[in-house]
XYZ file of C-alpha atoms in Angstrom:
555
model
C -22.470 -21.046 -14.041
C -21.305 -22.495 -11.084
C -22.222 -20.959 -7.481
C -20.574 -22.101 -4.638
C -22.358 -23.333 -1.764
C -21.370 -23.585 1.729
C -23.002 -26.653 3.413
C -23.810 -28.981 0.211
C -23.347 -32.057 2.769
C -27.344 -32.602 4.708
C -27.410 -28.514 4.963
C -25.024 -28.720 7.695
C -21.756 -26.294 7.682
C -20.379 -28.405 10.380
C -20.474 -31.283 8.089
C -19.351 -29.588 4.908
C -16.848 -28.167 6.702
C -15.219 -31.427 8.284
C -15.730 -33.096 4.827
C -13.504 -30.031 3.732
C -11.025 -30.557 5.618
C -10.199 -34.325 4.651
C -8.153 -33.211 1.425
C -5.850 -31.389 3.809
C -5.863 -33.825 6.803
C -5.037 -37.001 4.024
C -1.526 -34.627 2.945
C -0.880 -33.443 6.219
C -0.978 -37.613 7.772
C 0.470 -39.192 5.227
C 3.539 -36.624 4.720
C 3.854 -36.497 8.785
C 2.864 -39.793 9.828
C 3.198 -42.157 7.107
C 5.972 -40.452 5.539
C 4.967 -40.918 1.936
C 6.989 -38.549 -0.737
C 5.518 -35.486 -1.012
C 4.489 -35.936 -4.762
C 2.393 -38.790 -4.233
C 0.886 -37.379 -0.995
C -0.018 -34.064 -3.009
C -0.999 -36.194 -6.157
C -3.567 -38.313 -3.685
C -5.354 -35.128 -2.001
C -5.719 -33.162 -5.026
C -7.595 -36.790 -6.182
C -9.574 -36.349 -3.051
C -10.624 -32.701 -3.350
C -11.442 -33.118 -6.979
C -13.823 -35.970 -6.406
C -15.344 -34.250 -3.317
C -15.797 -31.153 -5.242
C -17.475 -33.075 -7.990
C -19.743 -35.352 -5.562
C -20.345 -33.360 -2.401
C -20.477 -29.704 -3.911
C -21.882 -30.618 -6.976
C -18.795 -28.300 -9.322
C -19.057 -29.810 -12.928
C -16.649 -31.873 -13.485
C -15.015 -30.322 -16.628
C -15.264 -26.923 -14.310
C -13.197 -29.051 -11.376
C -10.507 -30.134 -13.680
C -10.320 -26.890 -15.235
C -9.769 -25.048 -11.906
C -7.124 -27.932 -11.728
C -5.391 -27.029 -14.196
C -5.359 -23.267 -13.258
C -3.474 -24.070 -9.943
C -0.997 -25.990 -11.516
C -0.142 -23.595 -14.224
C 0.471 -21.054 -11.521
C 2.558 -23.829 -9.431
C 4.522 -23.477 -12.910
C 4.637 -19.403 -12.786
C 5.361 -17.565 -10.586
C 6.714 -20.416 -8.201
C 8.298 -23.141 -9.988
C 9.658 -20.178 -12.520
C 11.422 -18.207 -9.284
C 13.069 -21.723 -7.496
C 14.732 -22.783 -11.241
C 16.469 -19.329 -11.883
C 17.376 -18.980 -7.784
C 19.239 -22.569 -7.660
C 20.465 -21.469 -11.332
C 22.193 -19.003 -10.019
C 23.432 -20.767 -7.247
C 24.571 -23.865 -8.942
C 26.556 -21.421 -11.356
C 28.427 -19.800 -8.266
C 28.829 -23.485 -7.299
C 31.009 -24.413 -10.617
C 32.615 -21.313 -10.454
C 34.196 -22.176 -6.728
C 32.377 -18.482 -5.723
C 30.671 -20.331 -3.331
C 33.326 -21.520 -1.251
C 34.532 -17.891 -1.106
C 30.976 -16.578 0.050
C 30.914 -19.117 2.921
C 34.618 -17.860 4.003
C 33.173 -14.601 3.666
C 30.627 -15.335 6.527
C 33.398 -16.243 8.222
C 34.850 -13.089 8.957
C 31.903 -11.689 11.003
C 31.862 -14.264 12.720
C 32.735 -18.007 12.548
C 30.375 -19.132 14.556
C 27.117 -21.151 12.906
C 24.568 -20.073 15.163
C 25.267 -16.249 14.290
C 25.774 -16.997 10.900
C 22.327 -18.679 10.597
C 20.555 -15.474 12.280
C 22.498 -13.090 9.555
C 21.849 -15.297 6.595
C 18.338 -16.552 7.213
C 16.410 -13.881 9.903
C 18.844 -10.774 8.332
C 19.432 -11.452 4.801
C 16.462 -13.351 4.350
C 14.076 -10.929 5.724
C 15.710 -8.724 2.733
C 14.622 -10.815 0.247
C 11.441 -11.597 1.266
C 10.748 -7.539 1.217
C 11.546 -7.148 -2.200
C 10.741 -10.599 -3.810
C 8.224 -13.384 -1.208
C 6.827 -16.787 -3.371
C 9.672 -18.688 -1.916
C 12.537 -16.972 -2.892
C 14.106 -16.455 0.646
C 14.091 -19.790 1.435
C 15.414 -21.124 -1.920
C 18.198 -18.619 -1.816
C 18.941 -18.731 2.396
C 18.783 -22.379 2.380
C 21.594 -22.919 0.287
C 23.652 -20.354 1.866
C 22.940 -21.812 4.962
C 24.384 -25.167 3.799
C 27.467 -23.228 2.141
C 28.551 -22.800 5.872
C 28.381 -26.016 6.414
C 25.205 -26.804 8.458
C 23.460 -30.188 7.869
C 20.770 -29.910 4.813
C 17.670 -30.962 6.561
C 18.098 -28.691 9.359
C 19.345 -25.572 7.083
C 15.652 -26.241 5.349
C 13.979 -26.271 8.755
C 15.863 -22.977 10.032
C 15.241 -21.498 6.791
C 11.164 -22.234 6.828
C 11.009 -20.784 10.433
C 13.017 -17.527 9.514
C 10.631 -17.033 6.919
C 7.908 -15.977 9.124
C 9.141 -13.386 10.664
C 8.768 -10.995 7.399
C 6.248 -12.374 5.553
C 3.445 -9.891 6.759
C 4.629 -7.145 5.005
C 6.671 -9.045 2.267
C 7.065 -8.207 -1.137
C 6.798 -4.289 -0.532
C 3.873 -4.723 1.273
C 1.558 -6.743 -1.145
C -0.527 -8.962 1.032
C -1.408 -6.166 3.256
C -2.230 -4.194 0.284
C -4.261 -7.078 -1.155
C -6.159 -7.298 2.218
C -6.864 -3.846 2.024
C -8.580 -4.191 -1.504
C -10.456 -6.732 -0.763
C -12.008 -5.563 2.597
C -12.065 -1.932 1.932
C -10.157 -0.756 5.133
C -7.638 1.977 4.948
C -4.432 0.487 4.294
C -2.414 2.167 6.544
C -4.651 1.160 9.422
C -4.304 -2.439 8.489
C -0.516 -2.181 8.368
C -0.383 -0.387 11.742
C -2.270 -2.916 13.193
C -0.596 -6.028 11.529
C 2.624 -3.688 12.697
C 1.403 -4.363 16.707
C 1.272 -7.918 15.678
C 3.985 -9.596 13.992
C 6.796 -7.799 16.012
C 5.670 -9.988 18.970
C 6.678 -13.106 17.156
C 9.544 -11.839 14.873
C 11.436 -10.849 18.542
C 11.578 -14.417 19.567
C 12.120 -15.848 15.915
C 16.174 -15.726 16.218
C 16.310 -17.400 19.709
C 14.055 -20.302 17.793
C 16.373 -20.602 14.990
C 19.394 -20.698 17.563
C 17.498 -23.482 19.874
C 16.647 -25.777 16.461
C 20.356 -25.929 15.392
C 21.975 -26.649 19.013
C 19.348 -26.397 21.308
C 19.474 -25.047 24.919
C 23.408 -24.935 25.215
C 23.501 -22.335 21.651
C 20.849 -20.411 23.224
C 22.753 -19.811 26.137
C 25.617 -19.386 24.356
C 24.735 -17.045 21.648
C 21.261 -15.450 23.325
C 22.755 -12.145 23.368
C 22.774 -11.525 19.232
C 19.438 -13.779 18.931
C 18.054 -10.830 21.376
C 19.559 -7.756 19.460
C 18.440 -9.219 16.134
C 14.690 -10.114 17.130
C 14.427 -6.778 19.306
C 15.993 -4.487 16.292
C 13.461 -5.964 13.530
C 10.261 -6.280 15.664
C 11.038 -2.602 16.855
C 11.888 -1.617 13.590
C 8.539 -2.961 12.191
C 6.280 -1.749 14.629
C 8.247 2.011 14.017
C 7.293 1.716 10.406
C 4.583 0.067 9.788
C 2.748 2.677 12.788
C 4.762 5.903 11.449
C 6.168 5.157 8.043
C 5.334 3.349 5.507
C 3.365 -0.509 5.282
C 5.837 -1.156 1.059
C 9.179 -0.570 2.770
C 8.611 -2.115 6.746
C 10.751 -4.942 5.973
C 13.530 -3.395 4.079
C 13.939 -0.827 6.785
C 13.676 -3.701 9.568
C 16.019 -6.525 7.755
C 18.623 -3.370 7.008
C 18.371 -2.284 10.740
C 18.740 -5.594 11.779
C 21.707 -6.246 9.489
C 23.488 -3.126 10.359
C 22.154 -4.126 14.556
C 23.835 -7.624 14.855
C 27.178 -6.846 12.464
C 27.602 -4.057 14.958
C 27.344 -5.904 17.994
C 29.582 -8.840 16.511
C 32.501 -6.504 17.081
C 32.046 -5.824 20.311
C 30.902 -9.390 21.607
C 31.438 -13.040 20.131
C 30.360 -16.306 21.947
C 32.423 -17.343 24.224
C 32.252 -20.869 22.628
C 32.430 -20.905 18.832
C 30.767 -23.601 17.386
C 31.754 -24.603 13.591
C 31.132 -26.482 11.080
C 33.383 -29.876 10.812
C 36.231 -29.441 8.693
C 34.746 -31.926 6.165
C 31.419 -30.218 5.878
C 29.894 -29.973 2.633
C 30.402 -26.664 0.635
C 26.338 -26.947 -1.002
C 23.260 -28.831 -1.199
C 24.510 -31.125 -3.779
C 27.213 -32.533 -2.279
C 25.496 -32.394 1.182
C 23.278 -35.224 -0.065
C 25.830 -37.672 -1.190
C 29.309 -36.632 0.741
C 31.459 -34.315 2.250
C 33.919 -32.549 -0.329
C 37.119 -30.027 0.520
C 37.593 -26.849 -0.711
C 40.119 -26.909 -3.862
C 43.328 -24.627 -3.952
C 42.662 -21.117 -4.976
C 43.552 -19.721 -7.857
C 42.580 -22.267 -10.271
C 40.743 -21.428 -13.614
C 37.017 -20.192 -12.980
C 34.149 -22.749 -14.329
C 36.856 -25.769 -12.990
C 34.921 -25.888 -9.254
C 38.453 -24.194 -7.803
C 37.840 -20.947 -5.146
C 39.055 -17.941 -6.916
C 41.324 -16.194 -5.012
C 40.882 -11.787 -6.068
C 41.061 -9.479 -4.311
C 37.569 -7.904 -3.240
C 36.532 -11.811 -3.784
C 34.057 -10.902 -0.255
C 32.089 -8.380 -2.600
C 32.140 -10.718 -6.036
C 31.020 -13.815 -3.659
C 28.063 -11.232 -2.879
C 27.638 -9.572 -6.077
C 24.880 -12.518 -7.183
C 22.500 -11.576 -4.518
C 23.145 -8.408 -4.573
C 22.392 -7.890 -8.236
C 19.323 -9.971 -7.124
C 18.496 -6.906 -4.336
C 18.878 -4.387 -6.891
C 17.114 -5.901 -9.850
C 14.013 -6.403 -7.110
C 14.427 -2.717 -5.993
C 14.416 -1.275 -9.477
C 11.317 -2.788 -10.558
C 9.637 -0.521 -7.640
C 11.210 2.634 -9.199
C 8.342 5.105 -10.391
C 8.716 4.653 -13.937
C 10.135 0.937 -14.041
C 7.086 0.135 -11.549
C 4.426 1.589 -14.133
C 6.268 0.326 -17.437
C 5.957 -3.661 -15.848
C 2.420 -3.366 -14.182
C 1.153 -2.171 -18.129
C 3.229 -4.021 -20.047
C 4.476 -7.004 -17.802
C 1.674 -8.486 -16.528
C -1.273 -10.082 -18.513
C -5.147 -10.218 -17.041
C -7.193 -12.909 -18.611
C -10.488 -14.993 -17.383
C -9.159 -19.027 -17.759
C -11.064 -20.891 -19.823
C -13.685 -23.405 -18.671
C -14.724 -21.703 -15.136
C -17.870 -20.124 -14.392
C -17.810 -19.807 -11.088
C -19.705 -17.518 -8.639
C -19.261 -17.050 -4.700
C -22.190 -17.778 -2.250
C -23.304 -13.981 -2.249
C -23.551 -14.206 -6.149
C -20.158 -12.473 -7.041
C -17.475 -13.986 -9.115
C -14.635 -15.834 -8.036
C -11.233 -13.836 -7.917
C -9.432 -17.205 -8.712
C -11.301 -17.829 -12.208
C -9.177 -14.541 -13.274
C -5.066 -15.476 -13.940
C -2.248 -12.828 -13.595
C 0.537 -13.669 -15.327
C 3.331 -11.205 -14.692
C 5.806 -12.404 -17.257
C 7.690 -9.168 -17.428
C 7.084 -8.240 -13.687
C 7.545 -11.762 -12.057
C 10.190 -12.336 -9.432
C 11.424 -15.652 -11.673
C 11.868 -13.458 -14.057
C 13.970 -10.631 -12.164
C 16.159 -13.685 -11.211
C 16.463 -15.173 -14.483
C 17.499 -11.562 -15.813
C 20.005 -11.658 -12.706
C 21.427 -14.965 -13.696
C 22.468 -13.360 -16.813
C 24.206 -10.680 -15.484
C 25.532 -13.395 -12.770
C 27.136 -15.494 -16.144
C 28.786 -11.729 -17.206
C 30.198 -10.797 -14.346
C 31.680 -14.308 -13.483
C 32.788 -15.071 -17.384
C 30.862 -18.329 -17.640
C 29.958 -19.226 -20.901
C 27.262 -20.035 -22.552
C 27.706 -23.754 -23.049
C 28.642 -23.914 -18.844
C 25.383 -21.891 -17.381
C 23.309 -23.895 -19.698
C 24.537 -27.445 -18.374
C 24.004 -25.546 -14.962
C 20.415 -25.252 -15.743
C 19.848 -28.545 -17.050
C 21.550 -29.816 -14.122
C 18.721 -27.653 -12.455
C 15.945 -28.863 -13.836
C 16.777 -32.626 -13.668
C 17.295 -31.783 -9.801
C 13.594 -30.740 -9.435
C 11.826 -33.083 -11.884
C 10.038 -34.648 -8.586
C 9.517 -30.845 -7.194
C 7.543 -29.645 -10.370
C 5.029 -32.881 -9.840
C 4.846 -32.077 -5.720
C 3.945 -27.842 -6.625
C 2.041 -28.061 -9.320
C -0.324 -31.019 -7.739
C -0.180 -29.038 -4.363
C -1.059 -25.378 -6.319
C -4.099 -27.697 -8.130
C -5.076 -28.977 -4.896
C -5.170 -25.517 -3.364
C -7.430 -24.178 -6.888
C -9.589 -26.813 -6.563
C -10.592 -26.219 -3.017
C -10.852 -22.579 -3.430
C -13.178 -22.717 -6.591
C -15.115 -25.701 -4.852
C -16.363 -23.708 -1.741
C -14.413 -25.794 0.394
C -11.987 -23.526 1.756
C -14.833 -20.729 2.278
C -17.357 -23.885 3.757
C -13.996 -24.494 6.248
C -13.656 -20.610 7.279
C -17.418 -19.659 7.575
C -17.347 -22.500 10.349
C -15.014 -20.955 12.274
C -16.810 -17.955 12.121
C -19.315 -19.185 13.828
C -17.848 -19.234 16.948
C -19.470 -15.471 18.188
C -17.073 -13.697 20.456
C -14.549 -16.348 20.840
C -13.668 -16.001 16.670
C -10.876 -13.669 17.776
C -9.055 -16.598 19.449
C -9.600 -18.506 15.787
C -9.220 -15.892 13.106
C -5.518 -16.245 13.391
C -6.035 -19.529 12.452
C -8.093 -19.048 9.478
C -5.248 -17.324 7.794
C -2.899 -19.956 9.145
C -5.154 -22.404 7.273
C -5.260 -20.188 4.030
C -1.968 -20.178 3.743
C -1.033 -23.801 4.558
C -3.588 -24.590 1.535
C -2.321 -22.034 -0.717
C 1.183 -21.135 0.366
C 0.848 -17.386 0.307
C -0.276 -14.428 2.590
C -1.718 -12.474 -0.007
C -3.826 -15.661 -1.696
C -4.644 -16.727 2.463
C -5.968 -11.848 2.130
C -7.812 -12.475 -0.763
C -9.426 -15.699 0.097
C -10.568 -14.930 3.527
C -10.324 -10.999 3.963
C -14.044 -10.619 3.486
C -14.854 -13.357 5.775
C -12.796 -11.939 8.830
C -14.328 -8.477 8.093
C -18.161 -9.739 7.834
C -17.331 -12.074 10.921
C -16.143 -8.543 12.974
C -19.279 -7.303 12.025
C -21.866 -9.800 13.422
C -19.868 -10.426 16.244
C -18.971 -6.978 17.533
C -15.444 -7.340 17.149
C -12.853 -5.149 15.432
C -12.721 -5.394 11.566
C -9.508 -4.146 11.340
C -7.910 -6.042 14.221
C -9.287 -9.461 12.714
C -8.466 -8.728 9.370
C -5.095 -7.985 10.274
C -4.461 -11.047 12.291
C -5.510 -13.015 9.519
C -2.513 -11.697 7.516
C -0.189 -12.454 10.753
C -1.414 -15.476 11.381
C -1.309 -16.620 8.562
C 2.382 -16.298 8.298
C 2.794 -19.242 10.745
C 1.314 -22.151 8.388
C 3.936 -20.662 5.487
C 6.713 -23.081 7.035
C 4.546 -26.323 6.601
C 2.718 -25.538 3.287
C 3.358 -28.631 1.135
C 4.997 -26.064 -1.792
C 7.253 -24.369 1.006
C 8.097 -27.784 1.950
C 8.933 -28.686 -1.598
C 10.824 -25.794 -2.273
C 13.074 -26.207 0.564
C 13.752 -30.062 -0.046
C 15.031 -29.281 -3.504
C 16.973 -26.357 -2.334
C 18.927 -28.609 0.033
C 19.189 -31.387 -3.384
C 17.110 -34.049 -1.357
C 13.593 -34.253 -3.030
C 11.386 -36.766 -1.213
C 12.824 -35.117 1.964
C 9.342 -33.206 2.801
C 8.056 -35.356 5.197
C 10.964 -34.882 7.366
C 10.926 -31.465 6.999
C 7.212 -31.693 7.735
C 7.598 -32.893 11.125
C 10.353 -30.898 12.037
C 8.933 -27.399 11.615
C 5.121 -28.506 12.491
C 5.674 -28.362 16.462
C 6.789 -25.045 15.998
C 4.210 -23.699 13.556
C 1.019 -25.145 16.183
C 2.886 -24.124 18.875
C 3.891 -20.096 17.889
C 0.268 -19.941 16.120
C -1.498 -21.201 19.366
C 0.310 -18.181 21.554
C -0.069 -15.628 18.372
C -3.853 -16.986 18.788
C -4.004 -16.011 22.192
C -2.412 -12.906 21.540
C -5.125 -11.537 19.471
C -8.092 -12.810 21.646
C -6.370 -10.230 24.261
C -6.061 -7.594 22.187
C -10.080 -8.239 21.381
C -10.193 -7.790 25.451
C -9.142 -5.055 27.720
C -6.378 -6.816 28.867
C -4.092 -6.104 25.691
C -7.025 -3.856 23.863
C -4.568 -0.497 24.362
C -2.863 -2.062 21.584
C -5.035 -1.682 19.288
C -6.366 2.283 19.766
């Protein structure tokens, strides 16, 4: 048995917990500073963290590995399993010239690219991540985003900064409902809280997304929508999540948000419509080698051609919607209860004993494998129905995987090292040895708790991992500081949405959405300014609500 200790390095925490951070800091430099590709970067710290784990906090070796391996697997499934059936089903849209038609179809509310980025990533993608999270938004968004025709890199970077705004209460509500299992606080008090949180960042999300694609001259042009759309959805989750319910905030915020902006678009359009060149690529596969042209419509499906039907608008959609209904049945009563018994698998992975500092075992050294229930799965299952309702046959959709797969050969090394990494430093202590030295910081912890969920999920790359891993710690902190348990352990699921756009798998996930792997590091340093920068205001944010100054915000 192995118990984790939290300052193995000459009794000091401080120590221990700079020596934790090294793993992270050697990624984080040399994807932003010396640019490496993302799989060696990964490959190198997860080296790192397994040798410190092994030398400095004394983990067995075979244990080390083991937890390794564990990480990995689950870079495999759920994440690696949901991005290979999302770009399947794009790429077969892609063959089938459907693709072409759904960008037209964007068209028609509005031909401008800033709006369009604000309905497909902030709108649509808020959708998705309610019913779905582990990436899926941005693997699906960022494609769409380069189907209108806006440069690959920065249709990644929009789409990672979108995909804060929702993240919170994502997946119908399961990190919040993982924080509140872990800590022991009343759910609903958790989501109310996170509910006076997030809606301060989600309102200024859209005017973000509009500065990053044409700065200062789009938001000028176009603030009016950003406004509507970040007022609607941060009103719309504070409503809910205060007086409704924490599993369906985000539905009921990116459908009111939807409904908000398409509404406004026809009664106000920019004044200056900016589009896409007339040569602009029509998805991320061309985008990385050159420009194409859409083909004459009417052509044979499977051929490339746009089809030209009537109610094409609706079959452009019917992919991702299939995808929203698929995700919404699998919350139905029955359907919900048939998956959880029968679709997901509990078992202890074999080789790890491993035992937190107060003596308790390790949540990580148990694996859930939801191989009925699993949101790669739901998409798989919707590719089918995607191959049906388009007539693609067999022989076409399974050259459109392949194609797939070869396209994220350098992705699957890049997750699965970054997933290990993350496993590794969870089962080690460091992470916890990292967190408990923040903690130590008395009074003034509100100002960092955000920031230990930020770091949770930059390590891991989810909110409800960042809830599990460091739930306990914001609650116990609360206590011997005086502070609110419920207002810390809340900001630790908001803040901890911020470091989503620069975790390593995030970043991976993106790069091969947008068919330029080894694109990460650029990426990286793109969206980093803005994940520091929002996380040091939503910092400050919470300290005040600690104080009297913003503390009627939290009775």
């Amino acid at each position: 048995m192995y118990r984790q200790v939290l300052d193995p390095l000459a009794g000091s925490l401080l120590w221990s917990a700079l020596c934790a951070a090294l793993p992270l800091l050697t990624l984080f430099v040399l994807l932003g500073v010396f640019r490496v590709k993302a799989h060696l970067a990964a490959v190198a710290s997860l080296v790192l963290a397994i040798a410190l784990a092994v030398l400095v906090w004394d983990m067995p070796a075979g244990q080390a590995l083991s937890g390794a391996a564990e990480g990995g697997f689950y870079g495999l499934f759920p994440i690696l399993w949901i991005l290979l059936n999302a770009l399947w089903i794009y790429k077969m849209t892609e063959v089938t010239g459907w693709f072409a038609v759904l960008r037209r179809s964007f068209g028609s509310v509005s031909t401008d690219q800033r709006v369009q980025a604000i309905l497909i990533a902030f709108c649509f993608g808020a959708l998705i991540e309610a019913l779905a999270g582990f990436g899926t938004p941005v693997a699906i968004t960022v494609v769409m985003l380069v189907a209108v025709g806006i440069a690959p890199v920065k249709a990644a970077t929009v789409a990672l900064v979108a995909n804060t705004a929702p993240v919170a209460f994502g997946s119908l509500g399961v990190p919040l409902t993982t924080l509140a299992g872990v800590t022991g606080l009343p759910l609903h008090d958790l989501g109310a809280m996170a509910g006076r949180q997030t809606p301060l960042i989600a309102a200024f999300i859209p005017l973000v997304l509009v500065l990053l694609l044409d700065g200062r001259r789009g938001v000028r042009e176009t603030w009016p929508v950003a406004v509507v759309a970040g007022v609607v959805f941060g009103l719309a989750q504070f409503l809910c999540a205060n007086f409704g319910s924490v599993e369906i905030t985000d539905i009921v915020a990116g459908i009111a948000t939807l409904l908000a902006v398409v509404g406004f678009l026809r009664v106000w359009q920019p004044a200056t419509v900016r589009q896409a060149p007339a040569a602009a690529p029509a998805g991320p596969t061309e985008a990385a080698t050159a420009a194409t042209t859409e083909p004459a419509a009417g052509t044979a499906a499977g051929t490339g051609a746009e089809p030209a039907l009537r109610g094409s608008a609706l079959m452009a959609f019917a992919p991702y919607l299939i995808i929203c209904a698929l995700f919404a049945l699998t919350q139905v009563g029955p359907v919900k209860d048939w998956l959880t018994t029968n679709g997901t698998l509990h078992f202890t992975w074999p080789g790890l004993h491993v035992e937190t500092p107060a003596g308790a075992p390790a949540s990580a050294v148990t694996f859930k494998l939801e191989h009925l229930k699993g949101g790669g799965t739901v998409l798989f299952l919707a590719g089918l129905l995607t191959m049906a309702l388009y007539r693609i046959g067999p022989r076409t959709a399974a050259k459109a995987y392949g194609a797939t797969l070869h396209r994220l050969r350098w992705t699957v090394v890049t997750v699965t090292a970054v997933l290990a990494l993350a496993w590794v430093m969870n089962l080690s202590g460091q992470t916890v040895s990292l967190g408990t030295a923040l903690a130590q910081t008395g009074t003034a912890f509100a100002l960092f708790s955000p920031i230990v969920g930020w770091l949770g999920v930059a390590v891991t790359g989810s909110d409800t991992s960042a809830n599990s891993l460091f739930g306990v710690l914001q609650v116990t902190a609360a206590h011997q500081t005086g502070l609110d348990p419920v207002l810390l352990a809340a900001a630790n699921s908001s803040g901890g949405v911020l470091g989503k756009m620069l975790s390593p798998q995030n970043l991976a996930v993106a790069a091969a959405a947008i068919g330029l792997p080894g694109s990460e590091s650029t990426i990286f340093r793109r969206v980093l300014g803005w994940s520091l920068g929002l996380l040091a205001v939503f910092a400050l944010i919470v300290y005040l609500q600690s104080t009297p100054v913003l503390g009627w915000m939290t009775v």
